[in-house]
CSV table of C-alpha atoms in Angstrom, one decimal:
chain,number,residue,atom,x,y,z
A,169,MET,CA,12.5,53.7,215.7
A,170,GLN,CA,13.8,53.8,219.2
A,171,LEU,CA,15.6,50.7,220.7
A,172,ALA,CA,17.7,50.1,223.8
A,173,MET,CA,20.6,47.7,223.8
A,174,ILE,CA,22.0,46.0,226.9
A,175,GLY,CA,25.4,44.4,226.2
A,176,LEU,CA,27.9,46.1,223.9
A,177,GLY,CA,30.3,43.2,223.2
A,178,ARG,CA,31.4,41.7,219.9
A,179,MET,CA,27.9,41.8,218.4
A,180,GLY,CA,25.8,44.2,220.6
A,181,GLY,CA,27.9,47.2,219.8
A,182,ASN,CA,27.9,46.6,216.1
A,183,ILE,CA,24.1,46.0,216.0
A,184,VAL,CA,23.7,49.4,217.6
A,185,ARG,CA,26.1,51.0,215.0
A,186,ARG,CA,24.2,49.4,212.1
A,187,LEU,CA,20.9,50.6,213.5
A,188,MET,CA,22.2,54.1,213.8
A,189,ARG,CA,23.4,54.0,210.2
A,190,HIS,CA,19.8,53.4,209.3
A,191,GLY,CA,18.5,56.3,211.3
A,192,HIS,CA,17.3,54.5,214.4
A,193,ASP,CA,17.6,56.1,217.9
A,194,CYS,CA,19.6,53.9,220.3
A,195,VAL,CA,19.9,53.9,224.1
A,196,VAL,CA,22.8,51.8,225.3
A,197,TYR,CA,24.0,50.2,228.5
A,198,ASP,CA,26.9,47.9,229.4
A,199,ARG,CA,28.8,47.1,232.6
A,200,SER,CA,31.8,48.6,231.0
A,201,PRO,CA,31.6,52.5,231.1
A,202,ALA,CA,34.2,52.6,228.2
A,203,ALA,CA,31.9,50.6,225.9
A,204,VAL,CA,29.0,52.9,226.7
A,205,GLU,CA,31.1,56.0,226.1
A,206,ALA,CA,32.3,54.7,222.8
A,207,LEU,CA,28.8,54.3,221.4
A,208,ALA,CA,27.7,57.6,223.0
A,209,GLY,CA,30.5,59.2,221.1
A,210,GLU,CA,29.0,57.8,217.9
A,211,GLY,CA,25.5,59.1,218.5
A,212,ALA,CA,23.8,56.7,220.9
A,213,THR,CA,22.4,57.8,224.2
A,214,GLY,CA,24.5,56.2,227.0
A,215,VAL,CA,23.1,55.4,230.4
A,216,ALA,CA,24.5,54.1,233.6
A,217,GLY,CA,21.9,51.5,234.6
A,218,LEU,CA,18.7,49.7,233.7
A,219,GLU,CA,16.4,52.2,235.5
A,220,ALA,CA,17.9,55.0,233.5
A,221,LEU,CA,17.7,53.0,230.3
A,222,VAL,CA,14.0,52.3,230.7
A,223,ALA,CA,13.4,55.9,231.7
A,224,ALA,CA,15.1,57.1,228.5
A,225,LEU,CA,12.6,55.2,226.3
A,226,SER,CA,9.2,56.3,225.1
A,227,PRO,CA,6.4,53.7,225.3
A,228,PRO,CA,5.8,51.2,223.9
A,229,ARG,CA,9.4,50.4,224.7
A,230,ALA,CA,11.7,47.9,223.1
A,231,VAL,CA,14.9,46.6,224.8
A,232,TRP,CA,17.3,44.2,223.2
A,233,VAL,CA,19.4,42.1,225.6
A,234,MET,CA,22.7,40.9,224.0
A,235,LEU,CA,24.4,39.0,226.8
A,236,PRO,CA,25.8,35.5,227.3
A,237,ALA,CA,23.1,32.8,227.6
A,238,GLY,CA,22.3,31.7,231.2
A,239,ASP,CA,22.3,33.7,234.4
A,240,ALA,CA,23.3,37.0,232.9
A,241,THR,CA,20.5,37.1,230.4
A,242,GLU,CA,18.0,35.7,233.0
A,243,GLU,CA,18.8,38.4,235.5
A,244,ALA,CA,18.6,41.2,232.9
A,245,VAL,CA,15.3,40.0,231.5
A,246,MET,CA,13.7,39.7,235.0
A,247,ARG,CA,15.0,43.0,236.1
A,248,LEU,CA,13.7,44.7,233.0
A,249,ALA,CA,10.3,43.0,233.4
A,250,ALA,CA,10.0,44.6,236.9
A,251,LEU,CA,10.7,48.1,235.4
A,252,MET,CA,8.7,48.0,232.1
A,253,GLN,CA,5.0,48.5,231.5
A,254,PRO,CA,2.3,46.5,229.6
A,255,GLY,CA,2.8,46.7,225.9
A,256,ASP,CA,6.6,46.9,226.1
A,257,THR,CA,8.9,44.3,224.5
A,258,ILE,CA,12.0,42.5,225.7
A,259,ILE,CA,14.2,41.0,223.0
A,260,ASP,CA,16.8,38.4,223.7
A,261,GLY,CA,19.2,38.4,220.8
A,262,GLY,CA,21.8,36.1,222.3
A,263,ASN,CA,22.0,32.3,222.1
A,264,SER,CA,19.6,31.3,224.9
A,265,PHE,CA,18.1,27.9,225.3
A,266,TYR,CA,14.8,27.8,223.6
A,267,LYS,CA,12.9,26.3,226.5
A,268,ASP,CA,14.1,29.2,228.6
A,269,ASP,CA,12.4,31.5,226.1
A,270,ILE,CA,9.1,29.6,226.4
A,271,ARG,CA,9.2,30.0,230.1
A,272,ARG,CA,10.2,33.6,230.1
A,273,ALA,CA,7.6,34.5,227.5
A,274,ALA,CA,4.8,32.9,229.7
A,275,ALA,CA,6.0,34.8,232.8
A,276,LEU,CA,6.2,38.2,230.9
A,277,ARG,CA,2.8,37.6,229.3
A,278,GLU,CA,1.3,37.7,232.8
A,279,ARG,CA,2.7,41.2,233.2
A,280,GLY,CA,1.4,42.3,229.8
A,281,LEU,CA,4.9,42.3,228.3
A,282,HIS,CA,6.0,40.9,225.0
A,283,TYR,CA,9.0,38.6,224.7
A,284,VAL,CA,10.8,38.1,221.4
A,285,ASP,CA,13.7,35.7,220.9
A,286,VAL,CA,16.1,36.5,218.0
A,287,GLY,CA,18.7,34.0,216.9
A,288,THR,CA,21.3,36.2,215.3
A,289,SER,CA,24.0,35.1,212.9
A,290,GLY,CA,26.7,37.4,211.4
A,291,GLY,CA,29.4,37.6,214.0
A,292,VAL,CA,31.9,40.4,213.9
A,293,TRP,CA,31.2,40.9,210.2
A,294,GLY,CA,27.5,41.8,210.8
A,295,LEU,CA,28.1,45.6,210.9
A,296,ASP,CA,28.8,45.6,207.1
A,297,ARG,CA,27.3,42.3,205.9
A,298,GLY,CA,24.2,42.5,208.0
A,299,TYR,CA,22.7,39.8,210.3
A,300,CYS,CA,20.7,36.8,209.4
A,301,MET,CA,17.9,36.6,212.0
A,302,MET,CA,15.6,33.8,213.2
A,303,ILE,CA,12.8,35.3,215.2
A,304,GLY,CA,10.3,33.9,217.7
A,305,GLY,CA,7.4,35.7,219.3
A,306,ASP,CA,3.8,36.8,218.9
A,307,ARG,CA,2.9,38.2,215.5
A,308,ASP,CA,2.0,41.7,216.6
A,309,ALA,CA,5.2,42.3,218.6
A,310,VAL,CA,7.4,41.0,215.7
A,311,ALA,CA,5.5,43.2,213.2
A,312,ARG,CA,6.0,46.3,215.3
A,313,LEU,CA,9.8,45.6,215.4
A,314,ASP,CA,10.0,45.0,211.7
A,315,PRO,CA,11.9,48.3,211.0
A,316,ILE,CA,14.6,47.1,213.4
A,317,PHE,CA,14.9,43.7,211.8
A,318,ALA,CA,14.8,45.2,208.3
A,319,ALA,CA,17.7,47.5,209.1
A,320,LEU,CA,19.8,44.8,210.6
A,321,ALA,CA,19.2,42.2,207.9
A,322,PRO,CA,21.7,41.9,205.0
A,323,GLY,CA,19.1,42.3,202.3
A,324,ILE,CA,18.8,40.3,199.1
A,325,GLY,CA,22.2,41.4,197.8
A,326,ASP,CA,23.5,39.5,194.8
A,327,ILE,CA,22.2,36.1,195.9
A,328,PRO,CA,20.1,34.7,193.0
A,329,ARG,CA,16.4,34.4,193.8
A,330,THR,CA,15.1,30.8,194.5
A,331,PRO,CA,12.6,29.7,191.8
A,332,GLY,CA,9.1,29.0,193.1
A,333,ARG,CA,9.1,31.4,196.0
A,334,ALA,CA,6.5,33.8,194.5
A,335,GLY,CA,3.9,34.6,197.1
A,336,ARG,CA,5.9,33.6,200.1
A,337,ASP,CA,7.1,35.8,203.0
A,338,PRO,CA,9.3,38.4,201.4
A,339,ARG,CA,11.2,39.0,204.6
A,340,VAL,CA,13.0,35.7,204.2
A,341,GLU,CA,14.8,36.8,201.1
A,342,GLN,CA,16.0,39.9,203.0
A,343,GLY,CA,17.7,37.7,205.6
A,344,TYR,CA,15.2,37.4,208.5
A,345,VAL,CA,12.3,35.1,209.3
A,346,HIS,CA,9.5,35.0,211.8
A,347,ALA,CA,10.0,31.3,212.6
A,348,GLY,CA,7.0,30.9,215.0
A,349,PRO,CA,6.0,31.6,218.7
A,350,SER,CA,8.4,32.3,221.5
A,351,GLY,CA,11.3,29.9,221.5
A,352,ALA,CA,11.1,29.1,217.8
A,353,GLY,CA,13.7,31.7,216.8
A,354,HIS,CA,16.3,30.3,219.2
A,355,PHE,CA,15.4,26.7,218.3
A,356,VAL,CA,16.1,27.4,214.6
A,357,LYS,CA,19.4,29.2,215.6
A,358,MET,CA,20.3,26.3,217.8
A,359,ILE,CA,20.0,23.9,214.9
A,360,HIS,CA,21.8,26.3,212.7
A,361,ASN,CA,24.8,26.3,215.1
A,362,GLY,CA,24.7,22.5,215.3
A,363,ILE,CA,24.9,22.3,211.5
A,364,GLU,CA,27.7,24.9,211.7
A,365,TYR,CA,29.7,22.5,214.0
A,366,GLY,CA,29.3,19.7,211.4
A,367,LEU,CA,30.4,21.9,208.4
A,368,MET,CA,33.4,23.3,210.2
A,369,GLN,CA,34.5,19.8,211.3
A,370,ALA,CA,34.2,18.5,207.8
A,371,TYR,CA,36.5,21.2,206.5
A,372,ALA,CA,38.9,20.7,209.4
A,373,GLU,CA,39.2,17.0,208.8
A,374,GLY,CA,39.6,17.4,205.1
A,375,PHE,CA,42.5,19.9,205.5
A,376,GLU,CA,44.0,17.6,208.2
A,377,ILE,CA,44.2,14.8,205.6
A,378,LEU,CA,45.7,17.2,203.0
A,379,HIS,CA,48.2,18.5,205.6
A,380,ARG,CA,49.4,15.0,206.6
A,381,LYS,CA,50.0,13.8,203.0
A,382,GLY,CA,53.5,15.1,203.3
A,383,SER,CA,54.2,13.2,206.5
A,384,ASP,CA,57.4,11.1,206.8
A,385,GLU,CA,55.2,8.3,208.0
A,386,LEU,CA,54.1,7.7,204.4
A,387,PRO,CA,56.3,6.0,201.7
A,388,GLU,CA,58.3,8.7,200.0
A,389,ALA,CA,56.7,8.0,196.6
A,390,GLU,CA,53.3,8.6,198.0
A,391,ARG,CA,54.0,11.9,199.7
A,392,PHE,CA,52.7,15.2,198.4
A,393,ASP,CA,54.0,18.5,199.6
A,394,LEU,CA,50.6,20.2,199.2
A,395,ASP,CA,50.0,23.9,199.6
A,396,VAL,CA,46.9,23.9,201.7
A,397,ALA,CA,46.5,27.7,201.4
A,398,ASP,CA,46.4,27.4,197.6
A,399,ILE,CA,44.0,24.5,197.8
A,400,ALA,CA,41.6,26.4,200.0
A,401,GLU,CA,41.8,29.4,197.6
A,402,VAL,CA,41.1,27.3,194.5
A,403,TRP,CA,38.1,25.6,196.2
A,404,ARG,CA,36.6,29.0,196.7
A,405,ARG,CA,36.5,29.5,192.9
A,406,GLY,CA,33.6,27.6,191.5
A,407,SER,CA,33.8,24.4,193.7
A,408,VAL,CA,30.7,22.9,195.2
A,409,VAL,CA,32.2,23.1,198.6
A,410,SER,CA,32.7,26.9,198.5
A,411,SER,CA,31.2,28.8,201.4
A,412,TRP,CA,31.9,31.7,203.7
A,413,LEU,CA,33.5,29.3,206.1
A,414,LEU,CA,35.9,28.2,203.4
A,415,ASP,CA,36.6,31.9,202.6
A,416,LEU,CA,37.6,32.4,206.3
A,417,THR,CA,39.8,29.3,206.1
A,418,ALA,CA,41.5,30.5,203.0
A,419,SER,CA,42.2,33.9,204.7
A,420,ALA,CA,43.6,32.2,207.8
A,421,LEU,CA,45.9,29.9,205.8
A,422,ALA,CA,47.1,32.6,203.6
A,423,ALA,CA,48.2,34.6,206.6
A,424,ASP,CA,49.6,31.7,208.6
A,425,PRO,CA,50.0,28.5,206.5
A,426,GLY,CA,51.0,26.4,209.5
A,427,LEU,CA,48.4,28.0,211.8
A,428,ASP,CA,51.2,28.4,214.4
A,429,GLY,CA,49.1,31.2,216.0
A,430,PHE,CA,46.4,28.7,217.0
A,431,SER,CA,46.6,26.1,219.7
A,432,GLY,CA,43.7,24.0,218.4
A,433,TYR,CA,41.6,24.5,221.5
A,434,VAL,CA,38.0,24.8,220.4
A,435,GLN,CA,35.2,25.8,222.8
A,436,ASP,CA,31.6,24.9,222.4
A,437,SER,CA,29.0,27.6,223.3
A,438,GLY,CA,26.1,25.4,224.2
A,439,GLU,CA,24.0,25.2,221.1
A,440,GLY,CA,25.8,22.1,219.8
A,441,ARG,CA,24.9,20.3,223.0
A,442,TRP,CA,21.3,21.5,222.9
A,443,THR,CA,21.0,20.4,219.3
A,444,ILE,CA,22.1,16.8,220.2
A,445,ASP,CA,19.7,16.9,223.2
A,446,ALA,CA,16.9,17.9,220.8
A,447,ALA,CA,17.9,15.1,218.4
A,448,ILE,CA,17.7,12.6,221.2
A,449,GLU,CA,14.3,13.9,222.4
A,450,GLN,CA,12.9,13.6,218.9
A,451,ALA,CA,14.7,10.3,218.0
A,452,VAL,CA,16.5,11.9,215.1
A,453,PRO,CA,19.9,10.3,214.1
A,454,ALA,CA,22.5,13.1,214.1
A,455,ASN,CA,25.7,11.3,213.5
A,456,VAL,CA,27.7,14.1,211.9
A,457,LEU,CA,26.6,16.8,214.4
A,458,SER,CA,27.2,14.7,217.5
A,459,ALA,CA,30.7,13.7,216.1
A,460,ALA,CA,31.5,17.3,215.6
A,461,LEU,CA,30.6,18.2,219.1
A,462,PHE,CA,32.7,15.4,220.5
A,463,ALA,CA,35.6,16.5,218.4
A,464,ARG,CA,35.5,19.9,220.2
A,465,PHE,CA,35.6,18.1,223.5
A,466,ARG,CA,38.7,16.2,222.3
A,467,SER,CA,40.4,19.4,221.1
A,468,ARG,CA,40.8,20.5,224.7
A,469,GLN,CA,43.0,17.5,225.3
A,470,ASP,CA,45.4,17.5,222.4
A,471,ASP,CA,46.1,19.9,219.5
A,472,THR,CA,45.9,18.9,215.9
A,473,PHE,CA,46.0,20.8,212.6
A,474,ALA,CA,42.2,20.1,212.3
A,475,GLU,CA,41.5,21.9,215.6
A,476,LYS,CA,43.7,24.8,214.5
A,477,ILE,CA,41.5,25.1,211.3
A,478,LEU,CA,38.4,25.2,213.6
A,479,SER,CA,40.0,27.9,215.8
A,480,ALA,CA,40.9,29.9,212.7
A,481,MET,CA,37.4,29.8,211.4
A,482,ARG,CA,35.8,30.7,214.7
A,483,LYS,CA,38.1,33.7,215.0
A,484,GLY,CA,37.3,34.7,211.4
A,485,PHE,CA,33.6,34.8,211.7
A,486,GLY,CA,32.9,35.6,215.3
A,487,GLY,CA,36.1,37.1,216.7
A,488,HIS,CA,36.4,34.2,219.2
A,489,GLN,CA,39.7,34.3,221.0
A,490,GLU,CA,41.4,31.2,222.4
A,491,PRO,CA,42.1,31.1,226.1
A,492,GLY,CA,45.2,33.1,226.9
A,493,LYS,CA,45.4,34.7,223.5
A,494,THR,CA,44.5,38.3,222.6
């Protein structure tokens, strides 16, 4: 299948690579000519602008926008809408606010265009592991794009099947779900990221307590000189708190036990705030998720071991760099 990609950053470029591995034809554009040249050298068709990108596609066209949420995505979607024809599809695979998706879908529908929002999880590891996708849009458009989603998804792998799922949507076991109409995909991904904040904060606080057990502030008889790297590793082996986030933590601690390479500055990318907004709108108590968001705000004021744990996990799964670090 043919697909165009706009935005060849940490995830966009690897999405293209994974699609090409599965035999799909990709047209690519980025403001960085070097990024375009790199993918062209690997088999993609590189173009120098949106007009050339649309012209290189055969109808019905499908263009995936993988840009930061906000103005950059809004501009790209609207410019594409002016260039594309009825029956074409615009996919937003970034972390856009779901209410923006609802608005864009309505505007594009008037032009005869389809709009599909894809909440995409997988980070910098997605090229090999695959991407978990939460998809919103009309049924026909999503069904036509299924070869793309199937190629990007991780597949069932060695995860045991859940009892009682006979007769349910088989795509879910492969790692992607059609969550509902436009906006539903990014809404589910938004809540996913809110939960992620809470999970990460729980690990961070737990390791902070372990780390401080050797503090001079405690009575000498009560101090333990704990090897937090070894504790992270043993918890990976059969513990009920094992997870990919713990795997990333163990790797970071093994390489840098004191996490001296991390300042503890932890950014939030929007989804955590939107999750709390949704909880308020729906009168749902979200004590853990809101506390985790506020902890990220605090991290920008003082650095603790807990914040360094958070920074290490973010770099591990998403390639996120702290300000001033490369």
